[in-house]
CSV table of C-alpha atoms in Angstrom, one decimal:
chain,number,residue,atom,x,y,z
A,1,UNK,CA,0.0,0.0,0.0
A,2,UNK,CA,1.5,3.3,-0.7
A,3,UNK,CA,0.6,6.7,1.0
A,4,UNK,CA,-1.1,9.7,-0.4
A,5,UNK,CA,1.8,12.3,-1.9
A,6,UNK,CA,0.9,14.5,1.1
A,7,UNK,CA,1.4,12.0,3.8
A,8,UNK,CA,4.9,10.7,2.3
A,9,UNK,CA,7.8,11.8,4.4
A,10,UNK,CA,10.0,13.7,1.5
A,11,UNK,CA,13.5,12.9,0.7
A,12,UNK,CA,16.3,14.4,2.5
A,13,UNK,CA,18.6,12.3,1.8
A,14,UNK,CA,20.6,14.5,-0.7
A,15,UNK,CA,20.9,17.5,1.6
A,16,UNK,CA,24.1,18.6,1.5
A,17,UNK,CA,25.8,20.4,5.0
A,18,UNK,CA,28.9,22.1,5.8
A,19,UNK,CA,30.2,23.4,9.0
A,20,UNK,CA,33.1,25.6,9.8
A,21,UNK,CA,34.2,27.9,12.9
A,22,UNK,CA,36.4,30.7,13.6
A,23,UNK,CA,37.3,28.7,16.8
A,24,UNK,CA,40.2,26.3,16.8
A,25,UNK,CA,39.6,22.7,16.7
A,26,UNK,CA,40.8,20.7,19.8
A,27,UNK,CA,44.3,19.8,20.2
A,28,UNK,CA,44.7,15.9,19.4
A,29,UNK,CA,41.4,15.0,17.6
A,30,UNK,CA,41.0,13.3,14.4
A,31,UNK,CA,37.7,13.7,14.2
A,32,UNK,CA,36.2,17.0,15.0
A,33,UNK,CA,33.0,16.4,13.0
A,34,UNK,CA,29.9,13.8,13.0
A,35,UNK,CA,26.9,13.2,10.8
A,36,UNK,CA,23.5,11.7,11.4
A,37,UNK,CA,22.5,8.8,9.1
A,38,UNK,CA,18.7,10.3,7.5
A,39,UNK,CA,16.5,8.1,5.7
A,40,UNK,CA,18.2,7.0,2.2
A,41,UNK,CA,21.5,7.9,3.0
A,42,UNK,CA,24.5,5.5,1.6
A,43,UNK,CA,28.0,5.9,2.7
A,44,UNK,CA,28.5,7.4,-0.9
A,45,UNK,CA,25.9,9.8,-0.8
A,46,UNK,CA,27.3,10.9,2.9
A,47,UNK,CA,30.5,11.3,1.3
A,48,UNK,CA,29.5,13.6,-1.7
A,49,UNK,CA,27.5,15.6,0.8
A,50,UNK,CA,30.5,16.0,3.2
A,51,UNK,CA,33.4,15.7,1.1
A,52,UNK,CA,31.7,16.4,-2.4
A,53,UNK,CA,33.1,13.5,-4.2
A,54,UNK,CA,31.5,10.1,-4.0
A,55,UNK,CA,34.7,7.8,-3.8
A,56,UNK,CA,36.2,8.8,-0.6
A,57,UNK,CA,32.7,6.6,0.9
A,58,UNK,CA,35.9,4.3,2.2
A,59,UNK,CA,37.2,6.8,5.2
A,60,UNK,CA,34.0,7.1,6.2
A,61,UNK,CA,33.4,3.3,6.7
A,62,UNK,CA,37.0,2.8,8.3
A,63,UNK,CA,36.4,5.4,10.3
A,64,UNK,CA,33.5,3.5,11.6
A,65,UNK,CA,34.2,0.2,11.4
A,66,UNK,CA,33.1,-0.3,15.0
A,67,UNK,CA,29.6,0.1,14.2
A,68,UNK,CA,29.2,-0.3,10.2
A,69,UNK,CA,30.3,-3.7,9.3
A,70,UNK,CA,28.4,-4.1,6.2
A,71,UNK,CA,29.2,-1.0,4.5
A,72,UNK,CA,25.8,-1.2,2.2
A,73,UNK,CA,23.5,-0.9,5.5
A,74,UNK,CA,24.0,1.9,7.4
A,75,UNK,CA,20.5,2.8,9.8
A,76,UNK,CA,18.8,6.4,10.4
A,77,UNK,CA,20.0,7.8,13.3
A,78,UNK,CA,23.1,6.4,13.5
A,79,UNK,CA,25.9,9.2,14.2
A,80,UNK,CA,28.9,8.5,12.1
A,81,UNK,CA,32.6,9.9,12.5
A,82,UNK,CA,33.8,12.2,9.6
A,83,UNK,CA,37.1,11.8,9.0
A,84,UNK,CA,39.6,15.1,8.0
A,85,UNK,CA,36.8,17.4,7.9
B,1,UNK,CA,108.5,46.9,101.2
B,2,UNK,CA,105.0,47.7,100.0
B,3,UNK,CA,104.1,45.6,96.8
B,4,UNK,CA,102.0,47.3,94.4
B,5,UNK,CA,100.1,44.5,93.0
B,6,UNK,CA,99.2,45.1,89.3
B,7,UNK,CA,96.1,43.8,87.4
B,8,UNK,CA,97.4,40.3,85.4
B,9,UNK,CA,97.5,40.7,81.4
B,10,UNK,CA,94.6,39.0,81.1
B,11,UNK,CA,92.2,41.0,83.3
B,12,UNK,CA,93.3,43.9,81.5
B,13,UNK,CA,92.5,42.2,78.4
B,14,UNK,CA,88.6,41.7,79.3
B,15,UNK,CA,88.1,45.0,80.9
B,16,UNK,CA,89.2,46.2,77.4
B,17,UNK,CA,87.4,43.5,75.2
B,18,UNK,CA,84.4,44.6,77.2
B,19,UNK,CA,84.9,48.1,76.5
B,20,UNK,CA,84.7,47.7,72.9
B,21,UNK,CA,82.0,45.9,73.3
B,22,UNK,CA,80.2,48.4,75.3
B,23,UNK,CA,81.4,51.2,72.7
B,24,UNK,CA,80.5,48.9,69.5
B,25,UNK,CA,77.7,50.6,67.7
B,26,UNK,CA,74.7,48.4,67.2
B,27,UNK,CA,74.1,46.8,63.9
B,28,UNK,CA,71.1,49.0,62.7
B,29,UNK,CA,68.0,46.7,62.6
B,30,UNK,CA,66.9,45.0,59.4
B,31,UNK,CA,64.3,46.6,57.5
B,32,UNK,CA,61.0,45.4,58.1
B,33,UNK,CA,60.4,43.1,55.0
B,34,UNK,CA,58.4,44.6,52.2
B,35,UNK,CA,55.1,43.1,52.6
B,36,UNK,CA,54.3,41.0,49.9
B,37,UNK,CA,50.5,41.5,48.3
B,38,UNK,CA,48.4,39.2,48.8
B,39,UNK,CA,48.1,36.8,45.6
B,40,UNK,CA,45.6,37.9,43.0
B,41,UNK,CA,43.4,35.3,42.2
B,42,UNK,CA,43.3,34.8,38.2
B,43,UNK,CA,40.0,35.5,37.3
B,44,UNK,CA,38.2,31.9,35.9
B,45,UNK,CA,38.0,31.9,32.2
B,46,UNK,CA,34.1,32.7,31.3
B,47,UNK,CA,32.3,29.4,30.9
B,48,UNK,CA,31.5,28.5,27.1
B,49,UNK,CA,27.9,29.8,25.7
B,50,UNK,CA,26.1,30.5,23.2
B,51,UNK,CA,24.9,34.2,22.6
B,52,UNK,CA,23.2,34.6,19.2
B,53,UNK,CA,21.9,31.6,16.3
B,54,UNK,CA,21.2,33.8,13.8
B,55,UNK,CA,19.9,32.5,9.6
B,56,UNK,CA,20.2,33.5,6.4
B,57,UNK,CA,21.0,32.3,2.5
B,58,UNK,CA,24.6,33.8,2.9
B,59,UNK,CA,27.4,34.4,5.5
B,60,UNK,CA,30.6,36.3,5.3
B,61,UNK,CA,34.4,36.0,5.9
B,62,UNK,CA,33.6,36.3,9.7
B,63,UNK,CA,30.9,34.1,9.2
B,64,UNK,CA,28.0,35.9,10.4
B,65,UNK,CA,24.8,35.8,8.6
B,66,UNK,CA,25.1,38.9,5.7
B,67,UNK,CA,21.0,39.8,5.9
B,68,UNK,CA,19.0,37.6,8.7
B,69,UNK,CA,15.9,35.4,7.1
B,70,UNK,CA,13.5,33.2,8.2
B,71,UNK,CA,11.5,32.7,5.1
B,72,UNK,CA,13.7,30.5,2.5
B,73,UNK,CA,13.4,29.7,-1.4
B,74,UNK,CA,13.3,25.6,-2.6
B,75,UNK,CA,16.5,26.3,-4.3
B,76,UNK,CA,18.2,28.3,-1.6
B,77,UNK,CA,21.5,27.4,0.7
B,78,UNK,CA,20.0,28.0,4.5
B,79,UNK,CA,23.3,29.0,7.1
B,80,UNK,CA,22.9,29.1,10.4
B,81,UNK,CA,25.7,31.2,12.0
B,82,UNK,CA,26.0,30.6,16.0
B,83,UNK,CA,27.9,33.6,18.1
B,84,UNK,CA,29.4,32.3,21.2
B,85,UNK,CA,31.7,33.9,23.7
B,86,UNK,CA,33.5,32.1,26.7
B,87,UNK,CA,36.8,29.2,27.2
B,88,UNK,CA,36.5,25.9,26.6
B,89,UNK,CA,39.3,22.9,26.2
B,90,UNK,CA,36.4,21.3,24.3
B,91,UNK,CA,33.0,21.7,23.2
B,92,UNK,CA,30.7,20.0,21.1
B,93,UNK,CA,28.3,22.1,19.0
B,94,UNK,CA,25.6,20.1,17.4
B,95,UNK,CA,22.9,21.5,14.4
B,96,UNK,CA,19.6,19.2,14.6
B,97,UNK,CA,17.5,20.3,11.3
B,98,UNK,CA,13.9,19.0,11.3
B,99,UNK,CA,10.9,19.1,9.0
B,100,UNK,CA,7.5,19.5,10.0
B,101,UNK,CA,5.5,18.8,12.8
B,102,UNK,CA,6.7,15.3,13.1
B,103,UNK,CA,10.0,16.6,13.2
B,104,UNK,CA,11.5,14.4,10.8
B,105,UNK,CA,15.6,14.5,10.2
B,106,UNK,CA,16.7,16.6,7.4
B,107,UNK,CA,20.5,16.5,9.0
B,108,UNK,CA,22.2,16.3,11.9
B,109,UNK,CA,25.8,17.6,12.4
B,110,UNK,CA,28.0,18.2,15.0
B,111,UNK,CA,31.4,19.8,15.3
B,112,UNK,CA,34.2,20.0,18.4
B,113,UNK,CA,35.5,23.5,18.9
B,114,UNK,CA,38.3,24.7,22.0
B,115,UNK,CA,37.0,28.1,22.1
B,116,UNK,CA,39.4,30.7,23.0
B,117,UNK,CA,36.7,34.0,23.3
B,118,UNK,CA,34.0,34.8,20.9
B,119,UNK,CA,33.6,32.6,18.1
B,120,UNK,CA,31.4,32.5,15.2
B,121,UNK,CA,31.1,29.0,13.9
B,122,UNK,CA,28.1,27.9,11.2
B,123,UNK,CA,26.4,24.8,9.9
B,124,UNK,CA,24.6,24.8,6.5
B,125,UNK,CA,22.3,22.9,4.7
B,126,UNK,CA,21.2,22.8,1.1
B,127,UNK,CA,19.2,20.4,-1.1
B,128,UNK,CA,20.1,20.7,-4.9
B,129,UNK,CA,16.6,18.7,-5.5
B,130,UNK,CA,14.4,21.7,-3.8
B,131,UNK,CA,13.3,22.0,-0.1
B,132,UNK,CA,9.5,20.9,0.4
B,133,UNK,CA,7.9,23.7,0.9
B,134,UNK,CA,6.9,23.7,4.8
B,135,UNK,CA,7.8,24.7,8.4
B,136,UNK,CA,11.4,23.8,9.5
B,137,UNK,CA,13.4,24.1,13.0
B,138,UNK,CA,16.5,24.3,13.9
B,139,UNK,CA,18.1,22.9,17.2
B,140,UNK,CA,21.7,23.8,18.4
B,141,UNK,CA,22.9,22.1,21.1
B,142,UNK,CA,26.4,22.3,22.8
B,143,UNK,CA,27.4,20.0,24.6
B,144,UNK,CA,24.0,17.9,24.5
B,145,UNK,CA,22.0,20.9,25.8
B,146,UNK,CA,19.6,22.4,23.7
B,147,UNK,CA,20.5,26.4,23.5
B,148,UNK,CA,18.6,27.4,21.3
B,149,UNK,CA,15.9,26.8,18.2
B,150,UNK,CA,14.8,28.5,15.1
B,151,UNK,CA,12.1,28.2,13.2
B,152,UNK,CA,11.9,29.0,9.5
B,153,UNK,CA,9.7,28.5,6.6
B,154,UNK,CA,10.2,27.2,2.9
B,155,UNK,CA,8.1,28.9,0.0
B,156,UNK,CA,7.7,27.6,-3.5
């Protein structure tokens, strides 16, 4: 059964973020950055959002590997680590 | 034959070791010592906050938002630009978009600063596919603590 258009959730899962500060980063952390998991992400489409190219999907799952172990299923909610960013 | 008896050598040399003592000046006293003030306590570095979320299609170099907005175009790049002031070896800021009255996720970021004094730091968001048109809110947290929220409309 599918919903009526107007009671379908829409898409977000090509929104595209950015964050950046005037304040320093703390000394000693690789990762300064996370992102949520929404609804339809992949770890490529995370990737273009973050780092604007597709292919660098791979840092993001080694970067995770303590909670991604199949790197095609990734959940909503789930915060991820962004590496270099 | 009356003998004049005569004070030994070494009587004579007390009475006169104890007359230069008598006639020794005093050493003068020491000055009092200079009283040392009281240590100033280093005033405690102002605890981290936030002061100001402000939003708008377009920040500058300092990052603050060029002209505030809370009405936004399908097609247009929404900033959020968060003023804080205060020390911190680490904070955690943290941008919760949501959509409608369910409050669905449109993005979630976060981002560790060490603040030093004011700061300016902002989180975007844009969809190259066209926001729904719709109410939206914006949560920033730091540290896990909601500071403040925004509310802002997309129009088609």
């Amino acid at each position: 059964m599918t919903l009526p258009d107007e009671e379908k959730e829409p898409d977000f899962s090509d929104v595209v973020s950015g964050s950046s500060s005037t304040a320093p980063a703390p000394k000693d952390e690789a990762v300064t950055r996370t992102y949520t998991v929404v609804a339809g992400d992949s770890l490529s489409k995370i990737s273009k959002k973050i780092y604007g190219e597709a292919g660098r999907w791979k840092e993001i799952w080694e970067a995770n590997k303590d909670q991604i172990k199949n790197p095609d299923l990734i959940h909503p909610g789930q915060v991820l680590k962004i590496p270099g960013a | 034959m009356k003998r004049i008896r005569t004070a030994p050598p070494v009587l004579a040399l007390c009475l006169a070791a104890a007359l230069f003592a008598a006639c020794k000046k005093e050493p003068p006293p020491p000055p009092p010592p200079t009283p040392v003030p009281p240590p100033t306590a280093v005033p405690a570095p102002p605890p981290f906050k936030v002061t100001a979320v402000d939003l708008g299609k377009s920040i500058g170099d300092d990052k603050k938002i060029r002209e505030p907005a809370a009405v936004f175009g399908p097609k247009d790049t929404i900033y959020a630009s968060i003023a804080s002031e205060g020390v911190a070896p680490k904070v955690t800021l943290k941008a919760r978009w949501t959509y409608g009255e369910k409050g669905q996720l449109v993005n979630e970021e976060t981002r560790d600063l060490a603040p030093t004094g004011p700061a300016v730091t902002e989180f975007h968001v844009a969809k190259p596919s066209g926001w729904p048109a719709g109410k939206y809110k914006l949560e920033v947290s730091a540290d896990a603590n909601v500071v403040a929220t925004k509310e802002f409309e997309v129009r088609k």
